[in-house]
PDB file of C-alpha atoms in Angstrom:
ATOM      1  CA  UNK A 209     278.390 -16.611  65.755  1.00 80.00           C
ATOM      2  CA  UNK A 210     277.772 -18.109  69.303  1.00 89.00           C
ATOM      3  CA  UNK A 211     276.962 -21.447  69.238  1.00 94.00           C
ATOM      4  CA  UNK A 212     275.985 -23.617  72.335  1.00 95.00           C
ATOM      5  CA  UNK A 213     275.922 -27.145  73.087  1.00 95.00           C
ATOM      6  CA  UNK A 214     274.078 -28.928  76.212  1.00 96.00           C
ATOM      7  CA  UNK A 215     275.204 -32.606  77.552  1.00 96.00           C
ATOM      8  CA  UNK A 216     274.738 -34.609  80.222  1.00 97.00           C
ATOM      9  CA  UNK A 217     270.904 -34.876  80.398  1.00 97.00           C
ATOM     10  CA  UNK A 218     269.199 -38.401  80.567  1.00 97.00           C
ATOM     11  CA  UNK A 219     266.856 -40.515  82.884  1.00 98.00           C
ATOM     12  CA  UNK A 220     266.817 -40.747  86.645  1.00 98.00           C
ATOM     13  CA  UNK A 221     265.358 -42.103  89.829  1.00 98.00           C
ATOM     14  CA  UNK A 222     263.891 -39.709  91.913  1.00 98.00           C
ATOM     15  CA  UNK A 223     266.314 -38.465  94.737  1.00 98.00           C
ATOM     16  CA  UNK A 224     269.643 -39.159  91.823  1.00 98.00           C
ATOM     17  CA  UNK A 225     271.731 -36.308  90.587  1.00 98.00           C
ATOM     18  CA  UNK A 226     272.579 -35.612  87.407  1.00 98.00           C
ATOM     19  CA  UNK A 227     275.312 -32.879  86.006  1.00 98.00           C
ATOM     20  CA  UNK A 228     274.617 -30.449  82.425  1.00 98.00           C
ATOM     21  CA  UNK A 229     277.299 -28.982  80.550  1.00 98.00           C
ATOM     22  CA  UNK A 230     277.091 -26.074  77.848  1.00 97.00           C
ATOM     23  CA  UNK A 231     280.200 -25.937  75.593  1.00 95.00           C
ATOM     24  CA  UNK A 232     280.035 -22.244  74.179  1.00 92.00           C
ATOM     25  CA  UNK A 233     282.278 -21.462  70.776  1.00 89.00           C
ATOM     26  CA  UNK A 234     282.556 -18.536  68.731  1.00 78.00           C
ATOM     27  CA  UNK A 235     284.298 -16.388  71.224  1.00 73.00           C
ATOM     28  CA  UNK A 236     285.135 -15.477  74.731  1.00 68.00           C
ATOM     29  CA  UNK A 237     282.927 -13.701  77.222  1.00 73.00           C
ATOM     30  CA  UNK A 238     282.860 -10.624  79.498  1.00 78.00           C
ATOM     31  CA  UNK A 239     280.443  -8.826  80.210  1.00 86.00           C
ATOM     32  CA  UNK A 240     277.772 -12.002  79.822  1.00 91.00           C
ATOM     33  CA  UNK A 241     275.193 -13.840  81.801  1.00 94.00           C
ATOM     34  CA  UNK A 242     274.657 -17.069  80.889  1.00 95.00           C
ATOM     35  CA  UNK A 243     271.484 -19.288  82.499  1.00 96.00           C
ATOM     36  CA  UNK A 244     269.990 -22.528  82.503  1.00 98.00           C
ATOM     37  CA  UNK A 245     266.209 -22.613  81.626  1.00 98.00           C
ATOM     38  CA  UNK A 246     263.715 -25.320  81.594  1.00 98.00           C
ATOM     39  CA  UNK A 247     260.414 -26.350  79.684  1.00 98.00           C
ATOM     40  CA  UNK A 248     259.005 -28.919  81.095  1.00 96.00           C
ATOM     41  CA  UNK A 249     255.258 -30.984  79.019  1.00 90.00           C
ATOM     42  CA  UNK A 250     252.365 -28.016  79.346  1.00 91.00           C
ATOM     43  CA  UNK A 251     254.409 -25.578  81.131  1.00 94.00           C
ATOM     44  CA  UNK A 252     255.995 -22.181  80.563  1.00 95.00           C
ATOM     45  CA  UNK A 253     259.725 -22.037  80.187  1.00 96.00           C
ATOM     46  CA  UNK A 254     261.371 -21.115  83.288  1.00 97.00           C
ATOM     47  CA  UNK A 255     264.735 -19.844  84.816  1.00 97.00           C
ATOM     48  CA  UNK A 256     266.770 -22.730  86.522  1.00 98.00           C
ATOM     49  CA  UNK A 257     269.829 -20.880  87.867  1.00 98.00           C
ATOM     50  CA  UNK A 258     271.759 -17.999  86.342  1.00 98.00           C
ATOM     51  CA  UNK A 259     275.327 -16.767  86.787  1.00 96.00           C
ATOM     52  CA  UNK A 260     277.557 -13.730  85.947  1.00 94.00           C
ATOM     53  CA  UNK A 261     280.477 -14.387  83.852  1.00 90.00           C
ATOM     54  CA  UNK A 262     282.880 -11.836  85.203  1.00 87.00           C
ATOM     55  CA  UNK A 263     282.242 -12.352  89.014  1.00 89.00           C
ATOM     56  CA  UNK A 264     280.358 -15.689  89.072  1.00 92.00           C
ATOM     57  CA  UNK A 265     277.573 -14.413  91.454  1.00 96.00           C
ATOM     58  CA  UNK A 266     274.701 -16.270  90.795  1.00 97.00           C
ATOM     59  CA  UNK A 267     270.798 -16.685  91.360  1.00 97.00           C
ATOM     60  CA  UNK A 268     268.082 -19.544  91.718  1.00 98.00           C
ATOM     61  CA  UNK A 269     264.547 -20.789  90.945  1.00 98.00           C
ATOM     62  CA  UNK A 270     263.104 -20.875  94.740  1.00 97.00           C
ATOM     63  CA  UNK A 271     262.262 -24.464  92.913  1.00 97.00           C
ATOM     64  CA  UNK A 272     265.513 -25.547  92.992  1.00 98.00           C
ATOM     65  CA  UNK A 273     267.488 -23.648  95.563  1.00 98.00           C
ATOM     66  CA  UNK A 274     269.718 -25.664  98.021  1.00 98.00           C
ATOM     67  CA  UNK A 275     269.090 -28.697  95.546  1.00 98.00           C
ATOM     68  CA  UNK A 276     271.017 -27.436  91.934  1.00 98.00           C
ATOM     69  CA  UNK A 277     274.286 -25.618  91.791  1.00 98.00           C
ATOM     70  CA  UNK A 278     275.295 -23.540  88.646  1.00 98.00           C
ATOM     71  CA  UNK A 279     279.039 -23.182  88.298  1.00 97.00           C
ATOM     72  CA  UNK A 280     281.002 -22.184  85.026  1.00 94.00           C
ATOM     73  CA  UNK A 281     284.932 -22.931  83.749  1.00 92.00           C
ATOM     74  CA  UNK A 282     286.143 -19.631  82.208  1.00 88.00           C
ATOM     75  CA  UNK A 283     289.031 -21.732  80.377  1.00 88.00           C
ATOM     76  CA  UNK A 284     286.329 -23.732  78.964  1.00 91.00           C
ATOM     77  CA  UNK A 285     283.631 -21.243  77.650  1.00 90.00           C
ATOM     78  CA  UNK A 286     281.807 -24.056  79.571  1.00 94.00           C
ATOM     79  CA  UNK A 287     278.713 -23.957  82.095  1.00 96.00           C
ATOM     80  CA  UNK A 288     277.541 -26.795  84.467  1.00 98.00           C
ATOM     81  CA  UNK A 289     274.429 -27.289  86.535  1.00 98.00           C
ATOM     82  CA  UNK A 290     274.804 -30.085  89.048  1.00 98.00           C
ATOM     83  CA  UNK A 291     271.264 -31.280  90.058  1.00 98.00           C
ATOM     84  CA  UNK A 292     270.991 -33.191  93.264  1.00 98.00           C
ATOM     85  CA  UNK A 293     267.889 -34.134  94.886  1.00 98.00           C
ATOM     86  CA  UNK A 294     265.922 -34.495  91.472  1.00 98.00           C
ATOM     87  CA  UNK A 295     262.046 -34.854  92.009  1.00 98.00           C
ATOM     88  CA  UNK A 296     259.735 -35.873  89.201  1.00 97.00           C
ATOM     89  CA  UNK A 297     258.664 -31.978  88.982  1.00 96.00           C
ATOM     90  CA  UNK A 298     262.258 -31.424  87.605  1.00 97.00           C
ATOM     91  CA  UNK A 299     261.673 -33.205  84.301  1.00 98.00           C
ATOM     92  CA  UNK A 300     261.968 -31.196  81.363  1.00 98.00           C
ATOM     93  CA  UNK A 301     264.397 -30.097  78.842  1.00 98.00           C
ATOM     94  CA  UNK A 302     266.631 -28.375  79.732  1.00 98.00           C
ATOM     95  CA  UNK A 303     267.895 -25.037  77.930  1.00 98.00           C
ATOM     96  CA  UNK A 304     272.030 -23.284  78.547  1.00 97.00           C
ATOM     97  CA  UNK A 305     271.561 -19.594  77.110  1.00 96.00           C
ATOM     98  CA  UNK A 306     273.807 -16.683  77.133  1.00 95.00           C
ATOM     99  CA  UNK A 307     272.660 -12.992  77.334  1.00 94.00           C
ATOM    100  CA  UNK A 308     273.509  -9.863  75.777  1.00 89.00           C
ATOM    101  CA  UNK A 309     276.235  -7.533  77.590  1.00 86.00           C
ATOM    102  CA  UNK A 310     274.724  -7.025  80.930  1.00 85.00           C
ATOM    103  CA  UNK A 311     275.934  -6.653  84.257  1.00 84.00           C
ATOM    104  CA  UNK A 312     275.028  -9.730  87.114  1.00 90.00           C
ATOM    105  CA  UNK A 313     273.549 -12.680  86.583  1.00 94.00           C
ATOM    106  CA  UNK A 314     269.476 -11.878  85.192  1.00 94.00           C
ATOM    107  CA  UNK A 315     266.388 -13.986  85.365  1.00 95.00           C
ATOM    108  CA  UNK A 316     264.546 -12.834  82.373  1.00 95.00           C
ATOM    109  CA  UNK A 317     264.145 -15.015  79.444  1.00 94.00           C
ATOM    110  CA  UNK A 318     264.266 -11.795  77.052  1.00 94.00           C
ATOM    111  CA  UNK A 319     267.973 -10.847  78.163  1.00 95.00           C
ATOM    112  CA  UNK A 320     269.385 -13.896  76.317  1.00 95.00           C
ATOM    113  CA  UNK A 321     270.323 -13.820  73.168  1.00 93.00           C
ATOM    114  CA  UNK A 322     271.898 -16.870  72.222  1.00 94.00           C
ATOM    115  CA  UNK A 323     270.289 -20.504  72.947  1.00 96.00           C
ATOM    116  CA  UNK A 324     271.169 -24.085  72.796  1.00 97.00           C
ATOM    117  CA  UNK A 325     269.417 -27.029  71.443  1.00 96.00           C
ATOM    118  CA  UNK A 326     268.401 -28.511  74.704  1.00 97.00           C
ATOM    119  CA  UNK A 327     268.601 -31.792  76.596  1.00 97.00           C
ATOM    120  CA  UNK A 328     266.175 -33.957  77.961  1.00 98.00           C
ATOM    121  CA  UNK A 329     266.233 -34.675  81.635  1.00 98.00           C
ATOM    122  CA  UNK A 330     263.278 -37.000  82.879  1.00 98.00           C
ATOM    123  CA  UNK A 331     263.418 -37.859  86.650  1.00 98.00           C
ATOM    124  CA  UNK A 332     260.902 -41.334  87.446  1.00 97.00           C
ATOM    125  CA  UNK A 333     259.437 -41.820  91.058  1.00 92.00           C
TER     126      UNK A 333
END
């Protein structure tokens, strides 16, 4: 089985930066998307940034675009989402998932398969 592990999440000032990680063990991965989501109190949860395994092309939440960065270490199994700029509006917790076999990096919650725990990130004005 897949099993994923977030880090790095905590408490900020507005305008700090703050770097996830999401360890993944159980196997390698190819053909794979893997994403960062968010739920933040009352809301929906939401795509943060995705990216393809294979290629690392990637896509963004017009939310956070210019602001977060999603990279990934293939030696690892590990994914990273740097978050610069943070705003109050970013506080949530914060979700790594990986998708089924599918080709580019994919937005919609339904195309992922495996999920971690999730860490809290809570940004103060």
């Amino acid at each position: 089985q897949v099993q994923l592990v977030e880090s790095g999440g905590g408490l900020v000032q507005a305008g700090g930066s703050l770097r996830l990680s999401c360890a993944a063990s159980g196997r390698t991965f190819s053909n794979n998307a893997m994403g960062w989501f968010r739920q933040g109190p009352g809301k929906e949860r939401e795509i943060v940034a995705a990216i393809s395994w294979n290629d690392g092309s990637t896509l963004y939440a017009e939310s956070v675009k210019g602001r977060f960065t999603i990279s990934k270490d293939n030696a690892k199994n590990t994914v990273y989402l740097q978050m610069n700029s943070l705003k109050p509006e970013d506080t949530a917790v914060y979700y790594c998932a990986l998708s089924g076999g599918i080709i580019g990096p994919v937005a919609d919650r339904r195309l992922y398969r495996y999920w971690g725990q999730g860490t809290q990130v809570t940004v103060s004005s």
